[in-house]
């Protein structure tokens, strides 16, 4: 019996050793960028006035400091909206969504082709992007820039569409699935995504797109979360390009920012970015805390709009103006905010969950529902800091019901399914061309 027990113990230790060896051999390490001066172009995101109220009892809670480039660009957008012959003042917010970003690519591609001058959406002065929206932001800073030539705008959109048109999933990631997380450390390796982002920006070494981003008349920002402190941060896109010693270095810096914004824990390989003389920080997908930049952007819009309104005739009406008149004046003073939800706003029915169980299925479903609630809550929350301004939304809803014979309208566990992404690009085309257009307004807060 003793020999038998010793045999069992030896067997257990042997299996444990094999598992340890396998994990050591196959586990993906962190994908690390070394970008000189990276964090000098990164700002902590303001949590906004309402979250500050919630955190009022937290020692050393963050205070409001609206004095960085993004806030300045928002202020400028409000001011130029109320100046003569300055139409480049509106704001575009791009959400996350991974492969669902193909919807946004198809949308802007079609809007551009139907515009007559390759300008898909005129009047944009500020763009912010989260996760897949961060890659879109890079291309749209050129594609929506009226100071670029039509040919250059078309080139940027072609690179955007290329980025969302892989031939196979392995063109983008090494997908081993959730079941492989204990062995590999993540559901997907992202070294191929790194190469693809850089190829989208500099095809065969072409530097034109990088140069155009650096001189764009549009301000652009991409958001991510610093794992150590758990805070939301964002990078200034043009500053990353302008401070880089070469176009190649600029492409690496932009890839670092966009991949940080897309590095969803567990699903994507861990990502770290080191600055000049700084230790490498682990960065997470901005969607962990934000679906869109809604707090600081909207708070800044509201503050600047109210400043502008102080000089309007309606603000000087004896006895005060009616709430309805103030709301109308606010709407006319504020720039329009466009929001692209790169994905659906509801989750499909999953009847199989009533008859089957399992940690992966239930864990995935719970994650999906939490993410969905965060996404739609963030978009709805835009209204809290901007009660009366125009907020126009579009989403990838109806992806499985709109009339199309392009690709496939379903996916299973694929992170990047080419046939599904083709259908999403066609959905973007469909919404751009349908009666009434792609955008619909969020209801404003009715004055009481």
Short mmCIF file of N, CA and C in Angstrom, two decimals, residues 317-396:
data_model
loop_
_atom_site.label_atom_id
_atom_site.label_comp_id
_atom_site.label_asym_id
_atom_site.label_seq_id
_atom_site.Cartn_x
_atom_site.Cartn_y
_atom_site.Cartn_z
N UNK A 317 -32.81 88.91 -20.75
CA UNK A 317 -34.23 89.25 -20.74
C UNK A 317 -34.65 89.62 -19.33
N UNK A 318 -35.37 90.75 -19.20
CA UNK A 318 -35.82 91.19 -17.88
C UNK A 318 -36.73 90.14 -17.26
N UNK A 319 -36.47 89.84 -16.00
CA UNK A 319 -37.31 88.85 -15.32
C UNK A 319 -36.91 87.43 -15.63
N UNK A 320 -35.91 87.25 -16.49
CA UNK A 320 -35.46 85.90 -16.80
C UNK A 320 -36.22 85.29 -17.96
N UNK A 321 -35.55 84.43 -18.73
CA UNK A 321 -36.18 83.76 -19.86
C UNK A 321 -36.86 82.49 -19.38
N UNK A 322 -37.75 81.96 -20.19
CA UNK A 322 -38.38 80.69 -19.87
C UNK A 322 -37.37 79.57 -20.02
N UNK A 323 -37.62 78.47 -19.33
CA UNK A 323 -36.73 77.32 -19.44
C UNK A 323 -36.68 76.80 -20.87
N UNK A 324 -37.79 76.83 -21.55
CA UNK A 324 -37.81 76.35 -22.94
C UNK A 324 -36.92 77.22 -23.82
N UNK A 325 -36.96 78.53 -23.60
CA UNK A 325 -36.12 79.43 -24.40
C UNK A 325 -34.65 79.22 -24.09
N UNK A 326 -34.33 79.00 -22.81
CA UNK A 326 -32.94 78.72 -22.43
C UNK A 326 -32.46 77.43 -23.06
N UNK A 327 -33.32 76.40 -23.05
CA UNK A 327 -32.95 75.12 -23.66
C UNK A 327 -32.68 75.27 -25.15
N UNK A 328 -33.50 76.08 -25.82
CA UNK A 328 -33.30 76.29 -27.26
C UNK A 328 -32.02 77.06 -27.52
N UNK A 329 -31.75 78.04 -26.71
CA UNK A 329 -30.52 78.82 -26.85
C UNK A 329 -29.31 77.94 -26.62
N UNK A 330 -29.40 77.06 -25.62
CA UNK A 330 -28.33 76.11 -25.33
C UNK A 330 -28.06 75.23 -26.54
N UNK A 331 -29.11 74.68 -27.12
CA UNK A 331 -28.95 73.79 -28.28
C UNK A 331 -28.26 74.50 -29.44
N UNK A 332 -28.62 75.76 -29.65
CA UNK A 332 -28.03 76.52 -30.75
C UNK A 332 -26.58 76.91 -30.47
N UNK A 333 -26.23 77.02 -29.19
CA UNK A 333 -24.88 77.43 -28.81
C UNK A 333 -23.91 76.25 -28.80
N UNK A 334 -24.38 75.08 -28.43
CA UNK A 334 -23.50 73.91 -28.28
C UNK A 334 -23.19 73.27 -29.62
N UNK A 335 -21.96 72.78 -29.80
CA UNK A 335 -21.66 71.99 -31.01
C UNK A 335 -22.43 70.67 -30.98
N UNK A 336 -22.65 70.11 -32.14
CA UNK A 336 -23.30 68.81 -32.23
C UNK A 336 -22.32 67.72 -31.82
N UNK A 337 -22.80 66.74 -31.08
CA UNK A 337 -22.00 65.60 -30.68
C UNK A 337 -22.52 64.36 -31.41
N UNK A 338 -21.67 63.74 -32.23
CA UNK A 338 -22.01 62.50 -32.93
C UNK A 338 -21.42 61.33 -32.16
N UNK A 339 -22.20 60.27 -32.02
CA UNK A 339 -21.75 59.08 -31.29
C UNK A 339 -21.93 57.86 -32.18
N UNK A 340 -20.86 57.11 -32.37
CA UNK A 340 -20.93 55.84 -33.10
C UNK A 340 -20.79 54.71 -32.10
N UNK A 341 -21.85 53.93 -31.95
CA UNK A 341 -21.79 52.72 -31.13
C UNK A 341 -21.41 51.57 -32.05
N UNK A 342 -20.15 51.17 -31.99
CA UNK A 342 -19.66 50.07 -32.83
C UNK A 342 -20.12 48.73 -32.25
N UNK A 343 -21.39 48.47 -32.37
CA UNK A 343 -21.96 47.25 -31.83
C UNK A 343 -23.45 47.45 -31.60
N UNK A 344 -24.14 46.42 -31.16
CA UNK A 344 -25.57 46.53 -30.86
C UNK A 344 -25.77 47.13 -29.48
N UNK A 345 -26.99 47.57 -29.20
CA UNK A 345 -27.30 48.14 -27.89
C UNK A 345 -28.11 47.18 -27.02
N UNK A 346 -28.45 46.01 -27.55
CA UNK A 346 -29.12 44.96 -26.77
C UNK A 346 -28.43 43.64 -27.06
N UNK A 347 -28.62 42.67 -26.19
CA UNK A 347 -28.05 41.34 -26.41
C UNK A 347 -29.14 40.39 -26.89
N UNK A 348 -28.78 39.50 -27.79
CA UNK A 348 -29.73 38.54 -28.34
C UNK A 348 -30.18 37.54 -27.27
N UNK A 349 -31.34 36.97 -27.48
CA UNK A 349 -31.85 35.94 -26.59
C UNK A 349 -30.93 34.71 -26.63
N UNK A 350 -30.76 34.08 -25.47
CA UNK A 350 -29.95 32.87 -25.37
C UNK A 350 -30.76 31.82 -24.60
N UNK A 351 -31.74 31.21 -25.27
CA UNK A 351 -32.62 30.26 -24.60
C UNK A 351 -31.88 29.04 -24.09
N UNK A 352 -30.76 28.70 -24.73
CA UNK A 352 -30.01 27.51 -24.31
C UNK A 352 -29.50 27.63 -22.88
N UNK A 353 -29.38 28.86 -22.36
CA UNK A 353 -28.91 29.03 -21.00
C UNK A 353 -29.91 28.49 -19.97
N UNK A 354 -31.15 28.29 -20.38
CA UNK A 354 -32.16 27.76 -19.47
C UNK A 354 -32.06 26.24 -19.32
N UNK A 355 -31.39 25.60 -20.25
CA UNK A 355 -31.34 24.13 -20.24
C UNK A 355 -29.93 23.58 -20.15
N UNK A 356 -28.93 24.42 -20.26
CA UNK A 356 -27.54 23.96 -20.17
C UNK A 356 -26.78 24.89 -19.24
N UNK A 357 -25.67 24.39 -18.74
CA UNK A 357 -24.88 25.20 -17.81
C UNK A 357 -23.40 25.02 -18.11
N UNK A 358 -22.60 25.76 -17.41
CA UNK A 358 -21.15 25.69 -17.58
C UNK A 358 -20.55 27.02 -17.26
N UNK A 359 -19.38 27.04 -16.65
CA UNK A 359 -18.78 28.31 -16.23
C UNK A 359 -18.42 29.22 -17.39
N UNK A 360 -17.98 28.65 -18.52
CA UNK A 360 -17.60 29.51 -19.64
C UNK A 360 -18.82 30.19 -20.26
N UNK A 361 -19.89 29.41 -20.48
CA UNK A 361 -21.09 29.98 -21.08
C UNK A 361 -21.70 31.06 -20.19
N UNK A 362 -21.85 30.74 -18.91
CA UNK A 362 -22.47 31.69 -18.00
C UNK A 362 -21.55 32.87 -17.72
N UNK A 363 -20.26 32.62 -17.62
CA UNK A 363 -19.33 33.72 -17.43
C UNK A 363 -19.32 34.66 -18.61
N UNK A 364 -19.33 34.10 -19.82
CA UNK A 364 -19.34 34.93 -21.03
C UNK A 364 -20.63 35.74 -21.12
N UNK A 365 -21.76 35.09 -20.79
CA UNK A 365 -23.04 35.80 -20.84
C UNK A 365 -23.07 36.95 -19.83
N UNK A 366 -22.60 36.68 -18.61
CA UNK A 366 -22.56 37.73 -17.60
C UNK A 366 -21.67 38.89 -18.02
N UNK A 367 -20.51 38.56 -18.59
CA UNK A 367 -19.59 39.59 -19.08
C UNK A 367 -20.27 40.42 -20.17
N UNK A 368 -20.94 39.76 -21.12
CA UNK A 368 -21.61 40.47 -22.20
C UNK A 368 -22.67 41.42 -21.67
N UNK A 369 -23.44 40.98 -20.69
CA UNK A 369 -24.50 41.82 -20.14
C UNK A 369 -23.93 43.02 -19.39
N UNK A 370 -22.85 42.80 -18.63
CA UNK A 370 -22.22 43.91 -17.92
C UNK A 370 -21.65 44.93 -18.89
N UNK A 371 -21.00 44.44 -19.95
CA UNK A 371 -20.43 45.35 -20.95
C UNK A 371 -21.54 46.13 -21.65
N UNK A 372 -22.62 45.43 -22.01
CA UNK A 372 -23.73 46.10 -22.68
C UNK A 372 -24.31 47.20 -21.81
N UNK A 373 -24.48 46.92 -20.51
CA UNK A 373 -25.03 47.93 -19.61
C UNK A 373 -24.09 49.12 -19.50
N UNK A 374 -22.78 48.86 -19.45
CA UNK A 374 -21.81 49.94 -19.39
C UNK A 374 -21.86 50.79 -20.65
N UNK A 375 -21.97 50.14 -21.79
CA UNK A 375 -21.97 50.85 -23.07
C UNK A 375 -23.17 51.76 -23.22
N UNK A 376 -24.36 51.20 -23.02
CA UNK A 376 -25.55 52.03 -23.23
C UNK A 376 -25.70 53.06 -22.11
N UNK A 377 -25.22 52.71 -20.90
CA UNK A 377 -25.28 53.68 -19.82
C UNK A 377 -24.37 54.87 -20.07
N UNK A 378 -23.19 54.60 -20.64
CA UNK A 378 -22.26 55.69 -20.95
C UNK A 378 -22.84 56.63 -21.99
N UNK A 379 -23.49 56.07 -23.00
CA UNK A 379 -24.08 56.90 -24.05
C UNK A 379 -25.25 57.70 -23.49
N UNK A 380 -26.12 57.03 -22.74
CA UNK A 380 -27.24 57.75 -22.13
C UNK A 380 -26.73 58.82 -21.17
N UNK A 381 -25.60 58.54 -20.49
CA UNK A 381 -25.04 59.47 -19.53
C UNK A 381 -24.51 60.75 -20.15
N UNK A 382 -24.35 60.77 -21.47
CA UNK A 382 -23.93 62.00 -22.13
C UNK A 382 -24.89 63.15 -21.80
N UNK A 383 -26.16 62.79 -21.64
CA UNK A 383 -27.17 63.79 -21.40
C UNK A 383 -27.02 64.49 -20.04
N UNK A 384 -26.43 63.81 -19.06
CA UNK A 384 -26.37 64.39 -17.72
C UNK A 384 -25.56 65.67 -17.69
N UNK A 385 -24.49 65.72 -18.49
CA UNK A 385 -23.63 66.90 -18.51
C UNK A 385 -23.91 67.81 -19.70
N UNK A 386 -24.82 67.42 -20.54
CA UNK A 386 -25.16 68.21 -21.73
C UNK A 386 -26.67 68.09 -21.93
N UNK A 387 -27.46 68.84 -21.15
CA UNK A 387 -28.89 68.57 -21.09
C UNK A 387 -29.68 68.91 -22.35
N UNK A 388 -29.19 69.88 -23.15
CA UNK A 388 -30.02 70.35 -24.25
C UNK A 388 -29.33 70.33 -25.62
N UNK A 389 -28.03 70.09 -25.68
CA UNK A 389 -27.33 70.12 -26.96
C UNK A 389 -27.73 68.95 -27.86
N UNK A 390 -27.43 69.09 -29.13
CA UNK A 390 -27.74 68.01 -30.09
C UNK A 390 -26.76 66.86 -29.92
N UNK A 391 -27.26 65.68 -29.63
CA UNK A 391 -26.47 64.46 -29.55
C UNK A 391 -27.09 63.47 -30.52
N UNK A 392 -26.35 63.10 -31.54
CA UNK A 392 -26.84 62.20 -32.58
C UNK A 392 -26.11 60.87 -32.49
N UNK A 393 -26.85 59.79 -32.57
CA UNK A 393 -26.32 58.44 -32.35
C UNK A 393 -26.56 57.56 -33.57
N UNK A 394 -25.64 56.63 -33.79
CA UNK A 394 -25.87 55.52 -34.71
C UNK A 394 -25.27 54.27 -34.09
N UNK A 395 -25.81 53.11 -34.43
CA UNK A 395 -25.35 51.87 -33.82
C UNK A 395 -25.43 50.74 -34.83
N UNK A 396 -24.88 49.59 -34.45
CA UNK A 396 -24.90 48.40 -35.32
C UNK A 396 -26.11 47.51 -35.05
#
